[in-house]
Tab-separated table of C-alpha atoms and ligand atoms in Angstrom:
chain	number	residue	atom	x	y	z
N	1	MET	CA	18.142	-17.871	20.696
N	2	LYS	CA	20.587	-17.788	17.493
N	3	ASP	CA	21.429	-21.344	15.976
N	4	ALA	CA	18.637	-23.033	18.920
N	5	GLN	CA	17.331	-26.771	18.672
N	6	LYS	CA	14.513	-27.775	17.889
N	7	ASP	CA	13.401	-28.645	21.768
N	8	THR	CA	14.325	-25.138	22.789
N	9	ILE	CA	12.514	-23.177	19.804
N	10	LEU	CA	8.959	-25.160	21.343
N	11	SER	CA	9.418	-24.482	24.606
N	12	HIS	CA	10.030	-20.519	23.493
N	13	ALA	CA	9.099	-19.266	20.565
N	14	GLY	CA	6.231	-16.799	20.440
N	15	ARG	CA	6.132	-15.724	24.040
N	16	ASP	CA	7.640	-12.886	26.192
N	17	PRO	CA	7.260	-12.898	29.546
N	18	ARG	CA	9.271	-9.713	30.329
N	19	GLY	CA	6.549	-7.749	28.075
N	20	ASN	CA	3.523	-9.086	30.057
N	21	HIS	CA	3.748	-8.830	33.568
N	22	GLY	CA	6.259	-11.582	33.656
N	23	ILE	CA	3.707	-14.160	33.113
N	24	VAL	CA	4.655	-17.588	30.727
N	25	ASN	CA	1.946	-17.339	28.183
N	26	PRO	CA	1.327	-14.528	26.213
N	27	PRO	CA	-2.350	-13.086	25.943
N	28	VAL	CA	-5.311	-14.178	23.739
N	29	TYR	CA	-6.554	-11.108	22.405
N	30	HIS	CA	-9.990	-11.095	21.525
N	31	CYS	CA	-10.702	-8.633	18.577
N	32	SER	CA	-11.993	-6.962	15.692
N	33	THR	CA	-12.464	-3.408	16.556
N	34	VAL	CA	-8.394	-1.348	16.479
N	35	LEU	CA	-9.239	2.347	17.475
N	36	PHE	CA	-6.365	5.013	16.678
N	37	PRO	CA	-6.360	7.714	19.070
N	38	THR	CA	-5.493	10.044	15.740
N	39	LEU	CA	-5.775	10.696	12.421
N	40	ALA	CA	-1.917	10.183	11.284
N	41	GLU	CA	-1.490	6.627	13.336
N	42	LEU	CA	-5.318	5.621	11.459
N	43	GLU	CA	-3.679	6.618	8.005
N	44	ALA	CA	-0.151	5.524	9.138
N	45	SER	CA	-1.775	1.746	10.073
N	46	ASP	CA	-3.438	2.044	6.609
N	47	ARG	CA	-0.204	2.140	4.417
N	48	THR	CA	0.951	-0.693	6.206
N	49	PRO	CA	-2.224	-3.084	6.592
N	50	PHE	CA	-0.205	-6.363	6.137
N	51	GLU	CA	1.854	-6.080	9.420
N	52	GLY	CA	1.039	-4.451	12.835
N	53	VAL	CA	-2.310	-4.486	14.426
N	54	HIS	CA	-4.820	-3.221	12.138
N	55	TYR	CA	-8.193	-4.766	12.018
N	56	GLY	CA	-9.259	-8.094	13.585
N	57	ARG	CA	-9.223	-10.234	10.584
N	58	MET	CA	-5.462	-8.889	9.570
N	59	GLY	CA	-3.036	-10.062	12.079
N	60	THR	CA	-3.295	-9.630	16.093
N	61	PRO	CA	-0.507	-10.281	19.135
N	62	THR	CA	-2.186	-14.118	19.316
N	63	SER	CA	-2.116	-14.790	15.717
N	64	TYR	CA	1.694	-13.291	15.391
N	65	ALA	CA	3.005	-15.008	18.137
N	66	PHE	CA	1.802	-18.025	16.827
N	67	GLU	CA	3.505	-17.779	13.463
N	68	GLU	CA	6.683	-16.300	14.219
N	69	ALA	CA	6.920	-19.710	16.115
N	70	VAL	CA	5.910	-21.611	13.616
N	71	ALA	CA	8.046	-19.742	11.004
N	72	GLU	CA	11.100	-20.367	13.850
N	73	LEU	CA	10.448	-23.692	13.447
N	74	GLU	CA	10.277	-24.412	9.676
N	75	GLY	CA	13.281	-21.559	9.380
N	76	ALA	CA	10.847	-19.874	7.297
N	77	PHE	CA	10.772	-15.472	6.031
N	78	LYS	CA	7.886	-15.470	8.013
N	79	SER	CA	4.389	-17.596	8.537
N	80	VAL	CA	0.702	-16.842	8.058
N	81	SER	CA	-2.044	-18.499	10.261
N	82	VAL	CA	-5.597	-19.108	8.787
N	83	GLY	CA	-8.799	-20.835	9.741
N	84	SER	CA	-8.129	-24.690	8.961
N	85	GLY	CA	-5.052	-26.496	6.567
N	86	LEU	CA	-7.471	-26.642	3.954
N	87	ASN	CA	-7.702	-22.747	3.963
N	88	ALA	CA	-4.362	-22.914	4.306
N	89	ILE	CA	-3.966	-24.533	1.167
N	90	ALA	CA	-6.763	-23.045	-1.154
N	91	THR	CA	-4.672	-20.023	0.559
N	92	ALA	CA	-2.133	-20.431	-0.960
N	93	LEU	CA	-3.002	-22.165	-4.533
N	94	LEU	CA	-4.755	-18.623	-4.911
N	95	ALA	CA	-2.071	-16.659	-4.094
N	96	PHE	CA	0.312	-18.029	-7.214
N	97	THR	CA	-2.406	-18.498	-9.679
N	98	LYS	CA	-4.137	-17.021	-12.230
N	99	ALA	CA	-6.253	-18.069	-15.382
N	100	GLY	CA	-4.331	-19.077	-18.301
N	101	ASP	CA	-1.804	-20.601	-15.323
N	102	HIS	CA	-1.442	-24.745	-15.525
N	103	VAL	CA	-0.418	-26.298	-12.277
N	104	LEU	CA	1.046	-29.528	-11.347
N	105	ILE	CA	-0.188	-31.418	-8.014
N	106	THR	CA	0.426	-34.946	-6.556
N	107	ASP	CA	-1.669	-37.732	-7.409
N	108	SER	CA	-1.423	-38.356	-4.288
N	109	VAL	CA	-2.650	-35.452	-2.436
N	110	TYR	CA	-5.033	-34.910	0.550
N	111	GLY	CA	-8.837	-35.460	-1.492
N	112	PRO	CA	-10.010	-31.891	-0.704
N	113	THR	CA	-6.923	-30.285	-2.129
N	114	ARG	CA	-7.823	-32.126	-5.363
N	115	ARG	CA	-11.011	-31.027	-5.232
N	116	PHE	CA	-10.344	-27.390	-4.347
N	117	ALA	CA	-7.908	-27.171	-7.511
N	118	ASN	CA	-10.485	-29.189	-9.972
N	119	ASP	CA	-13.457	-27.356	-8.997
N	120	SER	CA	-12.144	-23.980	-7.870
N	121	LEU	CA	-8.575	-23.409	-9.516
N	122	ALA	CA	-10.414	-25.175	-12.733
N	123	ALA	CA	-13.190	-22.349	-12.844
N	124	TYR	CA	-11.206	-19.582	-12.992
N	125	GLY	CA	-9.485	-20.777	-16.297
N	126	VAL	CA	-6.370	-22.405	-14.183
N	127	GLU	CA	-5.107	-26.056	-16.002
N	128	VAL	CA	-4.802	-28.616	-13.275
N	129	GLU	CA	-2.590	-31.449	-14.089
N	130	PHE	CA	-1.968	-34.724	-11.390
N	131	TYR	CA	1.114	-36.195	-11.969
N	132	ASP	CA	2.862	-39.414	-10.207
N	133	PRO	CA	4.009	-38.944	-6.886
N	134	THR	CA	7.118	-40.840	-7.703
N	135	ILE	CA	7.853	-38.909	-10.304
N	136	GLY	CA	11.320	-36.981	-8.920
N	137	GLU	CA	13.241	-34.735	-11.508
N	138	GLY	CA	11.329	-36.269	-14.138
N	139	ILE	CA	8.527	-33.283	-13.253
N	140	ALA	CA	10.751	-32.052	-15.767
N	141	ARG	CA	8.473	-33.490	-18.546
N	142	LEU	CA	5.625	-31.956	-17.485
N	143	LEU	CA	6.683	-28.741	-16.222
N	144	LYS	CA	5.545	-25.679	-19.237
N	145	PRO	CA	6.450	-22.415	-19.960
N	146	ASN	CA	3.302	-21.123	-17.847
N	147	THR	CA	3.473	-23.938	-14.461
N	148	SER	CA	3.254	-21.048	-11.819
N	149	VAL	CA	2.668	-23.940	-9.390
N	150	VAL	CA	4.203	-27.505	-8.558
N	151	PHE	CA	2.368	-28.932	-5.290
N	152	LEU	CA	3.872	-32.069	-3.048
N	153	GLU	CA	3.004	-33.445	-0.434
N	154	SER	CA	5.484	-36.288	1.130
N	155	PRO	CA	4.543	-39.027	2.493
N	156	GLY	CA	1.151	-39.032	0.415
N	157	SER	CA	-2.425	-39.239	1.986
N	158	LEU	CA	-3.633	-42.493	2.238
N	159	THR	CA	-0.461	-44.344	0.663
N	160	PHE	CA	2.462	-42.613	2.071
N	161	GLU	CA	4.918	-42.645	-1.006
N	162	VAL	CA	8.100	-40.048	0.078
N	163	GLN	CA	8.937	-37.500	-2.626
N	164	ASP	CA	12.331	-36.796	-3.993
N	165	VAL	CA	11.406	-32.529	-2.514
N	166	PRO	CA	14.736	-31.620	-3.785
N	167	ALA	CA	14.408	-32.753	-7.037
N	168	ILE	CA	10.978	-32.081	-7.784
N	169	ALA	CA	11.790	-28.007	-6.360
N	170	ALA	CA	15.006	-28.058	-7.932
N	171	ALA	CA	13.749	-28.423	-11.425
N	172	ALA	CA	10.330	-26.202	-10.658
N	173	LYS	CA	12.052	-23.205	-9.806
N	174	ALA	CA	14.423	-23.677	-13.060
N	175	VAL	CA	11.357	-22.843	-15.200
N	176	GLY	CA	10.115	-20.655	-12.438
N	177	ALA	CA	7.581	-22.086	-10.840
N	178	THR	CA	6.461	-21.811	-6.668
N	179	VAL	CA	6.764	-24.931	-5.252
N	180	ILE	CA	4.568	-25.128	-2.341
N	181	ILE	CA	3.988	-28.091	-0.119
N	182	ASP	CA	1.598	-30.196	2.520
N	183	ASN	CA	4.305	-30.828	4.935
N	184	THR	CA	1.374	-31.979	7.720
N	185	TRP	CA	2.305	-35.525	8.081
N	186	ALA	CA	5.842	-34.780	9.188
N	187	THR	CA	5.736	-31.467	11.128
N	188	PRO	CA	8.634	-29.119	10.866
N	189	LEU	CA	10.135	-31.299	13.739
N	190	LEU	CA	10.870	-34.010	11.031
N	191	PHE	CA	11.212	-32.392	7.595
N	192	GLN	CA	12.013	-28.738	6.904
N	193	PRO	CA	10.663	-27.854	3.294
N	194	LEU	CA	12.216	-24.793	2.706
N	195	ARG	CA	15.480	-26.355	3.367
N	196	HIS	CA	15.219	-28.387	0.302
N	197	GLY	CA	14.316	-26.120	-2.048
N	198	VAL	CA	10.806	-25.592	-1.508
N	199	ASP	CA	9.405	-21.757	-1.175
N	200	VAL	CA	5.934	-22.256	0.655
N	201	SER	CA	5.141	-25.017	3.332
N	202	ILE	CA	2.072	-25.683	4.637
N	203	HIS	CA	0.787	-27.450	7.706
N	204	SER	CA	-2.870	-28.491	8.985
N	205	ALA	CA	-2.399	-27.438	12.324
N	206	THR	CA	-5.651	-28.838	13.543
N	207	LYS	CA	-2.913	-32.401	13.620
N	208	TYR	CA	-0.508	-32.438	15.384
N	209	MET	CA	0.047	-28.911	16.165
N	210	VAL	CA	-2.638	-28.811	18.318
N	211	GLY	CA	-2.742	-32.310	19.020
N	212	HIS	CA	-6.155	-32.400	21.032
N	213	ALA	CA	-8.774	-32.960	18.319
N	214	ASP	CA	-10.739	-29.550	19.660
N	215	ALA	CA	-9.775	-26.761	16.945
N	216	MET	CA	-8.986	-26.380	13.397
N	217	LEU	CA	-6.385	-23.831	12.205
N	218	GLY	CA	-3.922	-23.851	9.313
N	219	VAL	CA	-0.628	-22.030	8.930
N	220	ILE	CA	1.514	-21.068	6.023
N	221	SER	CA	5.465	-20.514	6.122
N	222	CYS	CA	7.410	-18.754	3.522
N	223	ALA	CA	10.947	-18.897	1.868
N	224	ASP	CA	10.928	-15.529	1.626
N	225	GLU	CA	9.613	-11.555	1.937
N	226	ALA	CA	8.092	-12.244	-1.523
N	227	HIS	CA	6.203	-15.516	-1.261
N	228	TRP	CA	5.017	-13.907	2.253
N	229	LEU	CA	3.342	-11.030	1.088
N	230	ALA	CA	1.773	-12.889	-1.408
N	231	VAL	CA	0.139	-15.264	0.825
N	232	LYS	CA	-0.669	-12.138	3.417
N	233	LYS	CA	-2.349	-10.125	0.499
N	234	ALA	CA	-4.499	-13.719	-0.995
N	235	ALA	CA	-5.323	-14.166	3.161
N	236	THR	CA	-6.157	-10.740	3.797
N	237	ARG	CA	-8.257	-10.757	0.213
N	238	THR	CA	-10.180	-13.629	1.241
N	239	GLY	CA	-10.979	-12.905	4.827
N	240	ALA	CA	-8.586	-15.774	5.887
N	241	CYS	CA	-8.000	-15.563	9.433
N	242	ALA	CA	-7.858	-18.208	12.541
N	243	GLY	CA	-10.049	-17.377	16.104
N	244	PRO	CA	-7.915	-16.232	19.029
N	245	ASP	CA	-8.754	-19.699	21.048
N	246	ASP	CA	-8.103	-21.832	18.041
N	247	LEU	CA	-4.295	-19.800	18.179
N	248	PHE	CA	-4.133	-20.546	21.424
N	249	LEU	CA	-4.574	-23.855	21.805
N	250	GLY	CA	-1.851	-24.312	18.724
N	251	LEU	CA	0.386	-22.449	21.014
N	252	ARG	CA	0.002	-24.585	23.659
N	253	GLY	CA	0.452	-28.113	21.406
N	254	LEU	CA	3.559	-26.866	20.072
N	255	ARG	CA	5.446	-26.591	23.733
N	256	THR	CA	4.670	-30.602	24.156
N	257	LEU	CA	4.810	-31.501	20.345
N	258	SER	CA	8.725	-33.045	20.647
N	259	VAL	CA	7.487	-35.403	23.313
N	260	ARG	CA	4.295	-36.256	21.694
N	261	LEU	CA	5.451	-37.245	18.557
N	262	LYS	CA	8.075	-39.927	19.982
N	263	GLN	CA	5.374	-41.702	21.692
N	264	HIS	CA	3.304	-41.346	18.693
N	265	GLU	CA	6.356	-42.832	16.333
N	266	ALA	CA	6.989	-45.400	18.518
N	267	ASN	CA	3.699	-46.848	19.093
N	268	ALA	CA	2.704	-46.636	15.167
N	269	LEU	CA	5.693	-48.854	15.222
N	270	ALA	CA	4.879	-50.823	17.270
N	271	LEU	CA	1.366	-51.151	15.429
N	272	ALA	CA	2.805	-51.330	12.338
N	273	LYS	CA	5.501	-54.390	13.120
N	274	TRP	CA	2.734	-56.144	15.025
N	275	LEU	CA	0.305	-55.858	11.762
N	276	SER	CA	2.556	-56.583	9.201
N	277	ASP	CA	3.303	-60.309	10.881
N	278	ARG	CA	-0.460	-60.428	10.891
N	279	PRO	CA	-1.876	-63.213	7.943
N	280	GLU	CA	-4.557	-60.777	7.148
N	281	VAL	CA	-2.547	-57.872	6.686
N	282	THR	CA	-0.848	-57.939	2.638
N	283	ARG	CA	0.964	-55.019	2.840
N	284	VAL	CA	2.094	-52.280	5.382
N	285	LEU	CA	1.941	-48.528	3.857
N	286	HIS	CA	4.819	-46.827	6.563
N	287	PRO	CA	7.396	-44.505	4.916
N	288	ALA	CA	9.980	-46.746	7.526
N	289	TYR	CA	8.847	-49.759	5.724
N	290	PRO	CA	11.000	-51.026	2.699
N	291	ASP	CA	8.615	-51.453	0.832
N	292	CYS	CA	6.676	-48.118	0.702
N	293	PRO	CA	7.287	-46.671	-2.018
N	294	GLY	CA	10.174	-43.429	-1.304
N	295	HIS	CA	11.913	-45.711	1.364
N	296	ALA	CA	15.167	-44.464	0.635
N	297	LEU	CA	14.213	-40.794	0.306
N	298	TRP	CA	12.495	-40.919	3.540
N	299	LYS	CA	15.505	-42.046	4.993
N	300	ARG	CA	17.735	-39.330	2.851
N	301	ASP	CA	15.319	-36.486	3.848
N	302	ILE	CA	12.804	-36.991	6.988
N	303	GLY	CA	14.548	-40.213	8.980
N	304	GLY	CA	11.599	-39.860	11.238
N	305	SER	CA	8.088	-41.110	11.539
N	306	SER	CA	4.635	-39.035	12.870
N	307	GLY	CA	1.720	-41.870	13.687
N	308	LEU	CA	-0.097	-42.312	11.136
N	309	PHE	CA	-0.141	-45.070	8.043
N	310	SER	CA	-1.906	-47.270	6.459
N	311	VAL	CA	-2.299	-51.374	5.617
N	312	VAL	CA	-3.612	-53.190	2.992
N	313	MET	CA	-5.443	-56.495	4.169
N	314	LYS	CA	-7.316	-59.124	1.690
N	315	PRO	CA	-10.505	-58.385	0.364
N	316	VAL	CA	-13.020	-59.301	2.841
N	317	PRO	CA	-16.752	-58.323	3.069
N	318	LYS	CA	-18.286	-55.727	4.123
N	319	VAL	CA	-20.083	-56.962	7.035
N	320	ALA	CA	-16.723	-59.037	7.982
N	321	LEU	CA	-15.201	-55.674	8.374
N	322	ALA	CA	-18.215	-53.971	10.083
N	323	ALA	CA	-17.618	-57.007	12.154
N	324	MET	CA	-14.314	-55.573	12.809
N	325	LEU	CA	-14.435	-51.865	13.114
N	326	ASP	CA	-17.704	-51.295	14.803
N	327	HIS	CA	-16.641	-52.427	17.921
N	328	MET	CA	-13.804	-51.154	18.682
N	329	GLU	CA	-13.137	-50.183	22.273
N	330	LEU	CA	-9.280	-47.472	22.192
N	331	PHE	CA	-9.426	-46.605	18.356
N	332	GLY	CA	-11.902	-44.616	17.289
N	333	MET	CA	-13.338	-44.317	13.892
N	334	GLY	CA	-13.472	-40.872	12.410
N	335	TYR	CA	-11.491	-37.851	9.964
N	336	SER	CA	-8.391	-36.466	11.271
N	337	TRP	CA	-5.705	-37.665	12.963
N	338	GLY	CA	-2.611	-35.930	15.102
N	339	GLY	CA	-4.658	-35.974	18.323
N	340	PHE	CA	-3.886	-37.800	21.760
N	341	GLU	CA	-6.337	-40.680	20.376
N	342	SER	CA	-5.877	-43.663	19.042
N	343	LEU	CA	-8.313	-43.367	14.914
N	344	ILE	CA	-9.063	-46.328	12.359
N	345	LEU	CA	-10.235	-45.908	8.956
N	346	PRO	CA	-11.010	-47.181	6.100
N	347	VAL	CA	-10.213	-45.738	3.262
N	348	ARG	CA	-10.164	-45.916	-0.475
N	349	PRO	CA	-7.027	-44.255	-2.634
N	350	GLY	CA	-8.125	-45.668	-6.110
N	351	ALA	CA	-11.246	-44.117	-6.386
N	352	ILE	CA	-9.869	-40.660	-6.514
N	353	ARG	CA	-6.662	-41.166	-8.530
N	354	THR	CA	-5.913	-39.955	-11.735
N	355	ALA	CA	-2.203	-39.730	-13.142
N	356	THR	CA	-1.602	-43.144	-11.404
N	357	ARG	CA	-3.290	-46.428	-10.650
N	358	TRP	CA	-4.217	-48.360	-7.804
N	359	ASP	CA	-5.189	-51.431	-8.537
N	360	ASP	CA	-4.841	-53.405	-4.620
N	361	PRO	CA	-8.137	-55.405	-4.643
N	362	GLY	CA	-7.198	-55.331	-0.809
N	363	ILE	CA	-9.110	-53.207	2.007
N	364	VAL	CA	-6.606	-49.861	2.803
N	365	LEU	CA	-6.666	-49.391	6.755
N	366	ARG	CA	-5.552	-46.052	8.438
N	367	LEU	CA	-4.206	-46.011	11.349
N	368	HIS	CA	-3.316	-43.252	13.842
N	369	ALA	CA	-1.603	-44.157	16.429
N	370	GLY	CA	-2.225	-42.237	19.726
N	371	LEU	CA	-0.298	-41.540	22.821
N	372	GLU	CA	-2.013	-45.251	24.543
N	373	ALA	CA	0.342	-47.590	25.474
N	374	ALA	CA	1.148	-50.146	22.761
N	375	ASP	CA	0.203	-53.564	24.261
N	376	ASP	CA	-3.608	-51.843	24.913
N	377	LEU	CA	-3.976	-50.816	21.422
N	378	ILE	CA	-2.327	-54.774	20.028
N	379	ARG	CA	-4.947	-56.164	22.462
N	380	ASP	CA	-7.887	-53.903	20.759
N	381	LEU	CA	-6.718	-54.968	17.055
N	382	ASP	CA	-5.774	-58.442	18.357
N	383	ALA	CA	-9.790	-58.644	18.968
N	384	ALA	CA	-10.779	-56.765	16.125
N	385	PHE	CA	-9.378	-59.869	13.948
N	386	VAL	CA	-11.088	-62.764	15.776
N	387	ARG	CA	-14.171	-60.633	15.100
N	388	LEU	CA	-13.459	-60.078	11.365
N	389	ASN	CA	-12.551	-64.045	11.154
N	390	ALA	CA	-15.380	-64.909	12.996
N	391	ALA	CA	-17.711	-63.145	10.680
N	392	LEU	CA	-16.216	-64.630	7.619
B	1	LIG	C1	-6.165	-32.840	7.478
B	1	LIG	C2	-5.345	-32.794	6.731
B	1	LIG	C3	-5.932	-31.218	5.949
B	1	LIG	C4	-6.583	-30.679	5.935
B	1	LIG	O1	-6.592	-29.793	7.619
B	1	LIG	P1	-7.870	-28.909	8.085
B	1	LIG	O2	-7.237	-28.576	9.405
B	1	LIG	O3	-8.941	-30.595	8.388
B	1	LIG	O4	-8.808	-28.624	7.344
B	1	LIG	C5	-5.006	-31.097	4.728
B	1	LIG	N1	-3.779	-32.053	4.469
B	1	LIG	C6	-3.620	-33.112	4.650
B	1	LIG	C7	-2.339	-33.993	4.773
B	1	LIG	C8	-4.667	-33.494	5.676
B	1	LIG	O5	-4.234	-34.576	6.593
């Protein structure tokens, strides 16, 4: 439907009951070989390998359904789905770089993105430079004639700095660089980067889109045909594709994304508020908090929040931290986020930064607020602080 709101798109995009016996959800195609009845059809398919159904790895009705839904949400020309968020990032970076290029990546970037750039892109002759996430239009000073990509992640992983996306995008495009953003935290419901000058928006769909901690999935959405074709070709060359059941879980997850996100947001704000009043906590790193770097930009461009944030605690010995974290009842300890369950994880933002410094000696805990009742989550944290203080 033209001009439909996001909740409506979530319910209706990527499905076609009339073309499928009236069945509400699209079928899941498990597919490698596609058969062509005539030589003419075989040859025609070979000439259009980036669209249609040609071979399982290159796209199926199941991957197209998920991509169509995400593209509609992002306001994209088209999207490309792959097997994980990290694969989406690597595919996009490969699509727009070659030997001799220079790329700029925010210092607040997800750790594995940094490692892919430093280890793989650099090995192929790409100069990789990291920049202060709060640089804004000052990015112009770092741009070179051979800068081919400016990579953003806003808010940043672990520390949640909000970037001036339109200012950075405008400066980058003035020198012809492709602007790529990791938009996982905000989801397309809270932020649509392609409407703010970004060329390519990436999601680890593993997180909120799938939403149930049971699949790995990535998706790359492109503002126009040229960027989409470059990404699709890179994915085709490296064999990046997603499994049919994971795509189905992504499509299923999208239907409830909006209602889930509201509860994640409310729970995260309740936890952040309670934590900010604790004597053990020195800072809350949440874009909705005024002392979060880029808070004003968050207000201007995003306005809502999801369930992931961090707190900085006063330094405590490892045994006390272990006493706190080893006996959580509701919060799980583990990687990833975006599922229905709450998670808590000690992280070390200072360990990997190169363009900026993270000098706070305190302990940074990253929390994901799940869909549980906030009061129960707070009781779990309260008991954790009792254990922490008893171990000091
Ligand atoms: C988890 C994550 C990724 C990687 O996604 P996977 O699906 O786990 O590969 C990328 N970016 C951000 C911000 C993430 O949190």
